[in-house]
PDB file of C-alpha atoms and ligand atoms in Angstrom:
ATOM      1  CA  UNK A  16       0.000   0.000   0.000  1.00  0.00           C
ATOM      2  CA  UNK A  17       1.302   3.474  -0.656  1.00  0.00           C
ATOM      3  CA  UNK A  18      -0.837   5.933   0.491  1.00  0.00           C
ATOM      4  CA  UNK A  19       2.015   7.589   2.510  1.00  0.00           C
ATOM      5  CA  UNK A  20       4.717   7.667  -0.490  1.00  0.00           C
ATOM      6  CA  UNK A  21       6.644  10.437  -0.472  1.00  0.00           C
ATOM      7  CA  UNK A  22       6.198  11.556   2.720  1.00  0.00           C
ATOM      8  CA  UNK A  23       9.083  11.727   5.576  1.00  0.00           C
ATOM      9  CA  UNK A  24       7.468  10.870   9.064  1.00  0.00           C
ATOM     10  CA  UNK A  25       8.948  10.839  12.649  1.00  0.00           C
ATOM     11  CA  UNK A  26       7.389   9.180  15.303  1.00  0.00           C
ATOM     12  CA  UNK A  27       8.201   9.334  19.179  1.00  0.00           C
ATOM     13  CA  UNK A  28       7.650   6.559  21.926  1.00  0.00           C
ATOM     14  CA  UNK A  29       7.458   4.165  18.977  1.00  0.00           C
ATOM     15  CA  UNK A  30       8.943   1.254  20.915  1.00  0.00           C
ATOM     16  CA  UNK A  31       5.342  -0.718  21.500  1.00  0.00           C
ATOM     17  CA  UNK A  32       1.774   0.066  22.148  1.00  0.00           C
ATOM     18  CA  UNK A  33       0.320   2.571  19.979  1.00  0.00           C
ATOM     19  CA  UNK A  34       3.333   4.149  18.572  1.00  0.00           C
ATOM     20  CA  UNK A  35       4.843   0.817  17.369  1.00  0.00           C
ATOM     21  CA  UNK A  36       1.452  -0.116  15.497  1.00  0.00           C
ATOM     22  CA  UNK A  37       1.642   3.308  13.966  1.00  0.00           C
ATOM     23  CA  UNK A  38       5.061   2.883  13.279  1.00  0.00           C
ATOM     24  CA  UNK A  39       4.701  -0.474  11.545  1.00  0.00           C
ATOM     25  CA  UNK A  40       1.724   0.903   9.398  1.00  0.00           C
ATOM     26  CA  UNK A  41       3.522   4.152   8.295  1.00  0.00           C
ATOM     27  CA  UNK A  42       6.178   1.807   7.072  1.00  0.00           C
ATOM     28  CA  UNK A  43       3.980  -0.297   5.270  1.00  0.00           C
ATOM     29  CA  UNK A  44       2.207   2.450   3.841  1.00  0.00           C
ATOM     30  CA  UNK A  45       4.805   3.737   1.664  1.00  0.00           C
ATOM     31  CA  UNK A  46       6.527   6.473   4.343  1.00  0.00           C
ATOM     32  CA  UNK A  47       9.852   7.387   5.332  1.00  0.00           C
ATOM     33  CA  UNK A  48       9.903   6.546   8.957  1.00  0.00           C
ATOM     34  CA  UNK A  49      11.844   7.876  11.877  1.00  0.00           C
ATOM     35  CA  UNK A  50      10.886   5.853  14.539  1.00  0.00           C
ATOM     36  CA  UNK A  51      11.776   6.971  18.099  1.00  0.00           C
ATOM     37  CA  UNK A  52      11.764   5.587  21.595  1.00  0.00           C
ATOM     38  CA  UNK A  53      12.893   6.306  25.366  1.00  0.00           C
ATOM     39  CA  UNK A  54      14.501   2.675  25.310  1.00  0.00           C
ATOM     40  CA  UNK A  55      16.219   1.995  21.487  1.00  0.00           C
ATOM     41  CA  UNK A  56      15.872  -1.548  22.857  1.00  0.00           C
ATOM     42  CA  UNK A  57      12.157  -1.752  22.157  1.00  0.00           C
ATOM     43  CA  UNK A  58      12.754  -0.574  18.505  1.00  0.00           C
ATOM     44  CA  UNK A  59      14.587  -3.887  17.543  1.00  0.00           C
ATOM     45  CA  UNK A  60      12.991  -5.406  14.512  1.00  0.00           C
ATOM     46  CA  UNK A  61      11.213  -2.348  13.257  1.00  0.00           C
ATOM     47  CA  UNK A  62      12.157  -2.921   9.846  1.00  0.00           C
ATOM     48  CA  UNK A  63      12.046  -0.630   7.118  1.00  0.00           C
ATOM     49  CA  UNK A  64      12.339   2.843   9.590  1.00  0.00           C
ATOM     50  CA  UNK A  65      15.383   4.700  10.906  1.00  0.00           C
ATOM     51  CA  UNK A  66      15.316   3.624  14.703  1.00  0.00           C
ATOM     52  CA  UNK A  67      16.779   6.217  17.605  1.00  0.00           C
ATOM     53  CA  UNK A  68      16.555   6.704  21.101  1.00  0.00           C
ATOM     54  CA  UNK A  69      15.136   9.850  21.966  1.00  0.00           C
ATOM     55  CA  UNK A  70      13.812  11.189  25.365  1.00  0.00           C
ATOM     56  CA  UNK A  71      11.149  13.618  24.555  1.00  0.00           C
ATOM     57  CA  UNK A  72      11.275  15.426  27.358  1.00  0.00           C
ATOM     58  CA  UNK A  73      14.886  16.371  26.899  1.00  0.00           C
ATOM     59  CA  UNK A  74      14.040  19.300  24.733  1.00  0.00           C
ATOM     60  CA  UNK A  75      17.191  20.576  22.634  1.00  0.00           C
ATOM     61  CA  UNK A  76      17.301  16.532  21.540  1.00  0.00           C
ATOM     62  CA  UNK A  77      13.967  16.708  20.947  1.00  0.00           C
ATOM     63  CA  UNK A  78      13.914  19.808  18.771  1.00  0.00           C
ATOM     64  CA  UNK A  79      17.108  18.261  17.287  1.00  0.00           C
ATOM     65  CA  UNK A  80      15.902  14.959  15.956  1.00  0.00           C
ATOM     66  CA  UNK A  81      12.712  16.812  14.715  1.00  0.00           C
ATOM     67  CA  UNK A  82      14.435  19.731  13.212  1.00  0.00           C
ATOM     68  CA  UNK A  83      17.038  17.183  11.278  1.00  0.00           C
ATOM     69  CA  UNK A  84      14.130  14.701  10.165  1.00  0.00           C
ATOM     70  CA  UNK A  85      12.020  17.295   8.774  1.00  0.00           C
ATOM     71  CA  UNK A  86       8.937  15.268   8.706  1.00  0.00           C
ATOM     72  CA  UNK A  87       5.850  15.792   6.407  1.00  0.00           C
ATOM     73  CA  UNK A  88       4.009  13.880   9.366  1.00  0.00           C
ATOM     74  CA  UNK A  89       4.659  14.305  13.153  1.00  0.00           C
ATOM     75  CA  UNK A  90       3.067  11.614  15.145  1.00  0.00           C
ATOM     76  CA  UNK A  91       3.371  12.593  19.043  1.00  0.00           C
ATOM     77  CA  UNK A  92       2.699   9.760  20.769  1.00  0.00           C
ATOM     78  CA  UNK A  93       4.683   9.599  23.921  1.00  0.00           C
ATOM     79  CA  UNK A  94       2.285   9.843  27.135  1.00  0.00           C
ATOM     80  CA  UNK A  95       2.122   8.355  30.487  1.00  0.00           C
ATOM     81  CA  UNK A  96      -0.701   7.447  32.815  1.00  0.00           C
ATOM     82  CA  UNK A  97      -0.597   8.550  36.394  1.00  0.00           C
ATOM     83  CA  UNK A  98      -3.467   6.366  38.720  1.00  0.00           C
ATOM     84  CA  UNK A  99      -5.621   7.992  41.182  1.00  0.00           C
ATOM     85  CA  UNK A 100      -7.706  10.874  42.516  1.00  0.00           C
ATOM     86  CA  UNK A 101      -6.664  14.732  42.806  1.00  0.00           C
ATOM     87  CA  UNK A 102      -6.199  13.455  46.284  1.00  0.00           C
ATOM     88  CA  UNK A 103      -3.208  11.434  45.170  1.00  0.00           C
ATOM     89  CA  UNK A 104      -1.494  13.616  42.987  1.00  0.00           C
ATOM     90  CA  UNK A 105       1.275  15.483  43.967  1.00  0.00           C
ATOM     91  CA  UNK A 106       3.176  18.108  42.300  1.00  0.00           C
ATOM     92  CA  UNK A 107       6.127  16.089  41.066  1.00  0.00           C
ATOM     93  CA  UNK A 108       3.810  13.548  39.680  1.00  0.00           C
ATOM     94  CA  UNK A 109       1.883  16.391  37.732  1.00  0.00           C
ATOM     95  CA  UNK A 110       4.830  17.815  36.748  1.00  0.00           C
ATOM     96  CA  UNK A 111       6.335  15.028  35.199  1.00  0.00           C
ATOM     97  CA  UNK A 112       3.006  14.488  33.258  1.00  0.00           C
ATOM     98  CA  UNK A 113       2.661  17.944  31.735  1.00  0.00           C
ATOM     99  CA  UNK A 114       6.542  17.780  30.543  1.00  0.00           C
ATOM    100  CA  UNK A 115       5.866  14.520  28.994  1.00  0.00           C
ATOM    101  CA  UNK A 116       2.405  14.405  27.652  1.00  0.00           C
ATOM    102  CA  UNK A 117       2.097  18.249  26.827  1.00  0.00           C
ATOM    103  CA  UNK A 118       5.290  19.764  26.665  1.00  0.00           C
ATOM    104  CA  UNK A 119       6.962  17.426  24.470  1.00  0.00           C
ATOM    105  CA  UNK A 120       4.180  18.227  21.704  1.00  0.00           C
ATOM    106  CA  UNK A 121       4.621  21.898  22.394  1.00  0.00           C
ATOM    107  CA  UNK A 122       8.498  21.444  21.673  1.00  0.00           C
ATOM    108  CA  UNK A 123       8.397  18.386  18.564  1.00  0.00           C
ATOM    109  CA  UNK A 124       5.735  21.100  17.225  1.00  0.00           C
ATOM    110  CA  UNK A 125       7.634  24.112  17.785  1.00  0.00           C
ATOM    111  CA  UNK A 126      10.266  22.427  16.103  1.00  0.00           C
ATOM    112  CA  UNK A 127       8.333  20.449  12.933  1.00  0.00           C
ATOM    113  CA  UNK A 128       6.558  23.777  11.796  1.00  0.00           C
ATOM    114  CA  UNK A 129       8.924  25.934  10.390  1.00  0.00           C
ATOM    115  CA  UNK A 130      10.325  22.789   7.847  1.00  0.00           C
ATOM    116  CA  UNK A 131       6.401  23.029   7.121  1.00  0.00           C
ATOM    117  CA  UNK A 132       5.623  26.203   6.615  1.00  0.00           C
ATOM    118  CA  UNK A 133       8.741  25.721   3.762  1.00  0.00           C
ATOM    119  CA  UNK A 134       7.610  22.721   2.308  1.00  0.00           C
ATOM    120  CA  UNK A 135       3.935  24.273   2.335  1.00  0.00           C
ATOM    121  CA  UNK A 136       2.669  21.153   3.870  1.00  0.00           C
ATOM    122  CA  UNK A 137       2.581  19.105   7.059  1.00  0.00           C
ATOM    123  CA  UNK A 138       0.410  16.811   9.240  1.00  0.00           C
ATOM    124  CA  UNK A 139       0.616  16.358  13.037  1.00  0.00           C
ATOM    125  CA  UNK A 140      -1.189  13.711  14.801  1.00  0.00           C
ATOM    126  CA  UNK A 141      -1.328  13.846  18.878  1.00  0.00           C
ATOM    127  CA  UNK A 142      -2.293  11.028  20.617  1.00  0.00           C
ATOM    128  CA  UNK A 143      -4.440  11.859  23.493  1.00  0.00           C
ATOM    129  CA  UNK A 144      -7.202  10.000  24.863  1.00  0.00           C
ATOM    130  CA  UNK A 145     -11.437   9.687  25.640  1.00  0.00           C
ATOM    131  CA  UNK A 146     -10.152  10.153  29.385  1.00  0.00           C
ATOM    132  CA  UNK A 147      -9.371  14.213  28.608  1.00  0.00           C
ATOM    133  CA  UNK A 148     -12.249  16.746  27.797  1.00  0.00           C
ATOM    134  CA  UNK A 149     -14.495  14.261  26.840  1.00  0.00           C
ATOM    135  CA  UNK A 150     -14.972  11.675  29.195  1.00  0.00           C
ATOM    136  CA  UNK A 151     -13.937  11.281  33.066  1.00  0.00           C
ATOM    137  CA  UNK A 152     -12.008   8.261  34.020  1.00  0.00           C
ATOM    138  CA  UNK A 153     -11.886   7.084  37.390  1.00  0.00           C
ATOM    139  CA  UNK A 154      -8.675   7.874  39.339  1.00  0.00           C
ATOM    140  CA  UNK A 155      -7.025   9.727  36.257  1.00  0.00           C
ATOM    141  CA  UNK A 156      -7.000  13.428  37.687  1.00  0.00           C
ATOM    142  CA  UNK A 157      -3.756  14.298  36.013  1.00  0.00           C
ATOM    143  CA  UNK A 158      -4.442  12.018  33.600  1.00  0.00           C
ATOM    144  CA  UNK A 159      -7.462  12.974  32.122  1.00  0.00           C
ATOM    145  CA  UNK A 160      -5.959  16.856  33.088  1.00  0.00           C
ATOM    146  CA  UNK A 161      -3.001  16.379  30.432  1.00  0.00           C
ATOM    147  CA  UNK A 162      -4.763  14.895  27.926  1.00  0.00           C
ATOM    148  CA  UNK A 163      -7.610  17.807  27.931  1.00  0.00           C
ATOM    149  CA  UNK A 164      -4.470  19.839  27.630  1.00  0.00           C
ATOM    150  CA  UNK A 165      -3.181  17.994  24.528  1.00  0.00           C
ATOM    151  CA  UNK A 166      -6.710  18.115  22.882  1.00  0.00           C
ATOM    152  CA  UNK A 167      -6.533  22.312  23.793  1.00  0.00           C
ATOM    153  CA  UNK A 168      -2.563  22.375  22.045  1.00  0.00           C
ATOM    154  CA  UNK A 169      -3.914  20.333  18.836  1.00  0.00           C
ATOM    155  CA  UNK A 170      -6.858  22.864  18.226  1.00  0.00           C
ATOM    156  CA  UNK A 171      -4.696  25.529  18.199  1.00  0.00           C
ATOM    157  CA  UNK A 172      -1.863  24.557  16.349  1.00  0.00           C
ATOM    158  CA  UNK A 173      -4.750  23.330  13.828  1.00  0.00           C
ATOM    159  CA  UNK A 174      -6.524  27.319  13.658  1.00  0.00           C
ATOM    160  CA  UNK A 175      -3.136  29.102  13.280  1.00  0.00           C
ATOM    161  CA  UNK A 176      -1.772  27.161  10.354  1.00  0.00           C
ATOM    162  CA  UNK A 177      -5.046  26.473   8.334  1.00  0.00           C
ATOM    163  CA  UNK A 178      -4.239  28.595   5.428  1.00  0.00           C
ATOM    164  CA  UNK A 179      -0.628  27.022   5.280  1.00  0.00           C
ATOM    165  CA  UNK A 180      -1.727  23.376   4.816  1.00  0.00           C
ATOM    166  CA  UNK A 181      -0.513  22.264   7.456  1.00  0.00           C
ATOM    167  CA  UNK A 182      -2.941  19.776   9.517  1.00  0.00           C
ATOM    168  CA  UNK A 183      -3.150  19.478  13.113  1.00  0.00           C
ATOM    169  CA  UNK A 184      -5.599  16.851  15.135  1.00  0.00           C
ATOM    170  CA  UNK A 185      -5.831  14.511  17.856  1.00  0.00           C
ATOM    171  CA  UNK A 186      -6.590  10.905  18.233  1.00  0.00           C
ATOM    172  CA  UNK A 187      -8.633  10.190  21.399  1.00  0.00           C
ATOM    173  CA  UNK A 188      -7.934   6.174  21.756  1.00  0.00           C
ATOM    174  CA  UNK A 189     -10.293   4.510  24.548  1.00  0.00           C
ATOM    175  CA  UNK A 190      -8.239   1.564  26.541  1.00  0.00           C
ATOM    176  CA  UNK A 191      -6.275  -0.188  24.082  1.00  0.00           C
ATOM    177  CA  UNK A 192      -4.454  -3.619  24.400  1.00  0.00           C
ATOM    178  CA  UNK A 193      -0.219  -2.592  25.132  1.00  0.00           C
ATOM    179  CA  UNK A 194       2.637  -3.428  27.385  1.00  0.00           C
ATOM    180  CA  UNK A 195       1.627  -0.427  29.768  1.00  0.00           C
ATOM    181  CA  UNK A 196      -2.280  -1.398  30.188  1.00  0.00           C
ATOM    182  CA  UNK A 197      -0.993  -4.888  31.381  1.00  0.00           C
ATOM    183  CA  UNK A 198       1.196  -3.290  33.811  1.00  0.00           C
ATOM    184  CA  UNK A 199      -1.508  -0.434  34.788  1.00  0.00           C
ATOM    185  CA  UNK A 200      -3.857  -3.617  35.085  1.00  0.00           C
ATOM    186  CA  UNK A 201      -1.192  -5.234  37.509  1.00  0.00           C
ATOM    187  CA  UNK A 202      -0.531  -2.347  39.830  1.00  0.00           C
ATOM    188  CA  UNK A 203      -4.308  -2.418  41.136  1.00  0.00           C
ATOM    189  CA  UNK A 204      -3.611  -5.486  42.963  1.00  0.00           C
ATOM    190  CA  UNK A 205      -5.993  -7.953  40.899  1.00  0.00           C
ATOM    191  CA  UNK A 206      -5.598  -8.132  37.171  1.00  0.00           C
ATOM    192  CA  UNK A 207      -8.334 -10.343  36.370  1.00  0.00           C
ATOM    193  CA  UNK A 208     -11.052  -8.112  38.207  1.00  0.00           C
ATOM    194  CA  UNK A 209      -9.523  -4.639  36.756  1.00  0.00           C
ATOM    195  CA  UNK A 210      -9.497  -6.506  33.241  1.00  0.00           C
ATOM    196  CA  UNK A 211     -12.694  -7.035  33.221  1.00  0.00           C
ATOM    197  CA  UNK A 212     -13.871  -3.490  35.089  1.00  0.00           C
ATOM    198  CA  UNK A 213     -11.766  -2.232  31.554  1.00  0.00           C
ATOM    199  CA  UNK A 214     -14.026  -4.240  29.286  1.00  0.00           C
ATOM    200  CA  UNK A 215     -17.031  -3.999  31.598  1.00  0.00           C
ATOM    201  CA  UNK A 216     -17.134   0.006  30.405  1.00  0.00           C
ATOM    202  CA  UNK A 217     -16.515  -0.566  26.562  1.00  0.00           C
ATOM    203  CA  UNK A 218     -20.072  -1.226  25.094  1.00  0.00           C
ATOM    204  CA  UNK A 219     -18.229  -3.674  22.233  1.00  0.00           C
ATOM    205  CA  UNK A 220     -17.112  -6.089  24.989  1.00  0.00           C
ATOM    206  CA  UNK A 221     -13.684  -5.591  24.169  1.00  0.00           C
ATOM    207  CA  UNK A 222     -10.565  -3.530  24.105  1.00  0.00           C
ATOM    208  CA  UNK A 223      -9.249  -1.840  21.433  1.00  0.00           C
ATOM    209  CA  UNK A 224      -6.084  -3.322  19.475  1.00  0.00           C
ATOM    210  CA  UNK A 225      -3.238  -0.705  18.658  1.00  0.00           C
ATOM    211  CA  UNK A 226      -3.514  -1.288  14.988  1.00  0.00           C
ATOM    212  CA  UNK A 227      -7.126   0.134  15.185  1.00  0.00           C
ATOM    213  CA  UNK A 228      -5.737   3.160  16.169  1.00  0.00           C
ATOM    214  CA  UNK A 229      -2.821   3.048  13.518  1.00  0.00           C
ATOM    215  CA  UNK A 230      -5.394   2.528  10.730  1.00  0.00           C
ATOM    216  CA  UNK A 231      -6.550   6.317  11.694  1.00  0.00           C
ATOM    217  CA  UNK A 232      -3.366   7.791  12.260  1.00  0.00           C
ATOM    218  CA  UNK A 233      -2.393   6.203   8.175  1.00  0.00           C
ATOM    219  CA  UNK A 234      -5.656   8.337   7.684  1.00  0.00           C
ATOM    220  CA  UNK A 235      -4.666  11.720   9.381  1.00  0.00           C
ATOM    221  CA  UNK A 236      -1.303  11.411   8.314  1.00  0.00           C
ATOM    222  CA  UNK A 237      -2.085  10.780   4.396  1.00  0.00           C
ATOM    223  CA  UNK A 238      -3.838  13.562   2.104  1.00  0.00           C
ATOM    224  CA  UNK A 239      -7.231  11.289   2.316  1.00  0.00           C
ATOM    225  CA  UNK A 240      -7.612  13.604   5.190  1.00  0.00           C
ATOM    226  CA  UNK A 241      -6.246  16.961   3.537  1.00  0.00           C
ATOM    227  CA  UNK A 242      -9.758  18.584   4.297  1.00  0.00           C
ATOM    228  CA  UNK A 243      -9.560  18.152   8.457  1.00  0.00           C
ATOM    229  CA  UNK A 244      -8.179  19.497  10.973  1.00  0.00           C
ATOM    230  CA  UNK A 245      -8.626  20.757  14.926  1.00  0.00           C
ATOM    231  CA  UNK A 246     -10.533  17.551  15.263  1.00  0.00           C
ATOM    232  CA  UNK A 247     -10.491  14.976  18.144  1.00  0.00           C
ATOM    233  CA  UNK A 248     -10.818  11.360  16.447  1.00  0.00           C
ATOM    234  CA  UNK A 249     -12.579   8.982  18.767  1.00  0.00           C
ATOM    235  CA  UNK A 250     -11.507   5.302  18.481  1.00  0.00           C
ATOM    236  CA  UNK A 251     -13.136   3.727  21.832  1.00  0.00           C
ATOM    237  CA  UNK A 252     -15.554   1.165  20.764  1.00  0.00           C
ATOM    238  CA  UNK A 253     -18.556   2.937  21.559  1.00  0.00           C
ATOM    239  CA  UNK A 254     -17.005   3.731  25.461  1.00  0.00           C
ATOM    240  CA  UNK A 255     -17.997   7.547  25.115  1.00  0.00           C
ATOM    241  CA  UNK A 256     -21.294   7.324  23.280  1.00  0.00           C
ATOM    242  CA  UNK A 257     -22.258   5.265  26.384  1.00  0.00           C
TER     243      UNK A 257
HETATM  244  P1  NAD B  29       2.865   2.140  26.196  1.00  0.00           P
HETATM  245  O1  NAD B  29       2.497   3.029  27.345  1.00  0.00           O
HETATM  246  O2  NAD B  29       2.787   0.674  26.410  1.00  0.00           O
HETATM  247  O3  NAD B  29       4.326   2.490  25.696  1.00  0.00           O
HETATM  248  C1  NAD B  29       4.797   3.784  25.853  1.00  0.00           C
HETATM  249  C2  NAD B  29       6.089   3.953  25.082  1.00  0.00           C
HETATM  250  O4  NAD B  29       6.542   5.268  25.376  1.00  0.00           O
HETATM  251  C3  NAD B  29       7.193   2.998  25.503  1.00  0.00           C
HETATM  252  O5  NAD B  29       7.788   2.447  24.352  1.00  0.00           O
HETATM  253  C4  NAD B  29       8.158   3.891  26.268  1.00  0.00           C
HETATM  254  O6  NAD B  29       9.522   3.482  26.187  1.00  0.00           O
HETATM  255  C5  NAD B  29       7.931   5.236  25.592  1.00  0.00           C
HETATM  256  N1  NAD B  29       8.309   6.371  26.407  1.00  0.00           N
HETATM  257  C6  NAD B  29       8.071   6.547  27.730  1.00  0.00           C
HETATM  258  N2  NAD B  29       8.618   7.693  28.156  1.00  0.00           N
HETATM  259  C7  NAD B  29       9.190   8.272  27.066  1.00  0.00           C
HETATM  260  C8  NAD B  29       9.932   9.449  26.867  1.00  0.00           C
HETATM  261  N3  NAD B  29      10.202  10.287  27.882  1.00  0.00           N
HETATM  262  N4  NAD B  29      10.381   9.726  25.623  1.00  0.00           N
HETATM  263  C9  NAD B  29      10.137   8.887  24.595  1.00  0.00           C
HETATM  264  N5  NAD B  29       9.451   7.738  24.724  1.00  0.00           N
HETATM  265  C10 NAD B  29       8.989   7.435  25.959  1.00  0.00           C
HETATM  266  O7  NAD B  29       2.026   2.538  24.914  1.00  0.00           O
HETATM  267  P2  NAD B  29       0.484   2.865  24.755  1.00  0.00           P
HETATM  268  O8  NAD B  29      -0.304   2.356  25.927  1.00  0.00           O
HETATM  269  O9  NAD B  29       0.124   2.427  23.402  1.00  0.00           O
HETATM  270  O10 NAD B  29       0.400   4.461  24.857  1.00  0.00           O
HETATM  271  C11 NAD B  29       0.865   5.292  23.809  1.00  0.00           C
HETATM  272  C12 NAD B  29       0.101   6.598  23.841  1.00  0.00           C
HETATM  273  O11 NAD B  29      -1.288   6.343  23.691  1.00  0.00           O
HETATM  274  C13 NAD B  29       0.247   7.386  25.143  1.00  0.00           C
HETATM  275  O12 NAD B  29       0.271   8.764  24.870  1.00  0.00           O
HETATM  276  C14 NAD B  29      -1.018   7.026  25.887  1.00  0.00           C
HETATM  277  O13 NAD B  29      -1.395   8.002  26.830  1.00  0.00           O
HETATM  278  C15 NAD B  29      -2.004   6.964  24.720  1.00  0.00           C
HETATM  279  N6  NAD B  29      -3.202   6.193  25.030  1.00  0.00           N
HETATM  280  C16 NAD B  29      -3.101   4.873  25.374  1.00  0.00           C
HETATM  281  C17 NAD B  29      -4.267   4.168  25.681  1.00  0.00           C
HETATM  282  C18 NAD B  29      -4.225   2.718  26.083  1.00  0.00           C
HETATM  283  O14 NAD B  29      -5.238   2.211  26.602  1.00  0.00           O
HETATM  284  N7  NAD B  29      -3.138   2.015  25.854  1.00  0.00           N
HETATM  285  C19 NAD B  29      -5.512   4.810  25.619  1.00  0.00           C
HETATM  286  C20 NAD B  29      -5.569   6.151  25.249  1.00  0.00           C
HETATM  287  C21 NAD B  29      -4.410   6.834  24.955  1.00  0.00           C
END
């Protein structure tokens, strides 16, 4: 399939999950891939992309790799999920959230747009999440707080640079099958009972598989999409029309 031929993408926390299914789609499709991870370990056997460790929240390597790749598609995927209540959250743990789910888009961006602007096109696909603006999660306070943020960043970035062709919009995954859900599911104490409290609240009886979400970030990132932008792409299997 080629419907990304031509086009140069980079792609951060591309390792597994969500970011390695896009990954392995964007390569398939045709693209140019710079696929990038924390831990360059996790990358092995990505064939067909150039693989690189990269920390996004160290921001001058960050704006380097970007700036050097000069993607026609920025996929910002890296994100972590802090557990529990307002109650529960301290600063540090807030802190380290907004660097790495929101401030690493506000510095890959910063960084992708100018190439953009020259090239006179571009595509950027965030990765937030249902549990943001749109839906409340249970015991995801900072959570749910970053991800609203990320949803706020991609609307704007989208309105500024509409007449330039450049594309900005967010996909807003509901739980979705990866190494960090098991692990999430672990730290509660009793996988079986929070596995099924995860499928008990998707109305399709299931979880979603990361190359569900991959199929819509081909999508974003291709010019089948070239007429939308600002928009928040919900893949949840029916979790937040319930
Ligand atoms: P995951 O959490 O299993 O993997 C995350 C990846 O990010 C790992 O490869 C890790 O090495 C990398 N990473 C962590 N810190 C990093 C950093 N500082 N710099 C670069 N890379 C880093 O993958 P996932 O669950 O598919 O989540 C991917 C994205 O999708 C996240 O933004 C997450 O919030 C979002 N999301 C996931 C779900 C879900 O249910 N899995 C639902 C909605 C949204």
């Amino acid at each position: 399939m080629t419907r990304l031929k031509g086009k140069r993408a980079f792609i951060t926390a591309a390792g597994q999950g969500i970011g390695r299914a896009i990954a392995e789609a964007y390569v398939a499709e045709g693209a140019e891939v710079y696929a990038t991870d924390l831990n360059k370990d996790l990358l092995t056997g990505l064939s067909g992309a150039d693989c690189s460790a990269l920390d996004v929240t160290d921001k001058s390597a960050l704006q380097g790799a970007v700036s050097e790749a000069a993607p026609d598609i920025l996929v910002n995927c890296a994100g972590f999920v802090h557990a529990g209540s307002i109650l529960e959250a301290t600063d540090e743990e807030l802190d380290f959230a907004l660097n790495l789910n929101v401030r690493a888009m506000f510095h890959s961006i910063q960084a992708a747009i100018p190439g953009m602007l020259e090239r006179g096109q571009g595509a950027i696909v965030n990765i937030a999440s249902v549990a943001s603006s749109i839906l409340a999660a249970p015991n995801r306070f900072i959570y749910g707080t970053t991800k609203a943020a990320v949803i706020g960043l991609t609307k704007s970035v989208a309105v500024d640079f509409v007449t330039n062709n450049i594309r900005c919009n967010a996909i807003c995954p509901g739980t979705v099958d990866s190494p960090s859900l098991h692990n999430r599911l672990r730290a509660t104490g009793d996988y079986e009972a929070a596995l099924e409290a995860f499928i008990a609240r998707q109305p399709m009886g299931r979880i979603g598989r990361a190359e569900e979400i991959a199929a819509l970030a081909v999508y974003l990132g291709s010019e089948e999409s070239a007429f939308t932008t600002g928009q928040t792409h919900i893949v949840d299997g029916g979790w937040a029309n319930g």
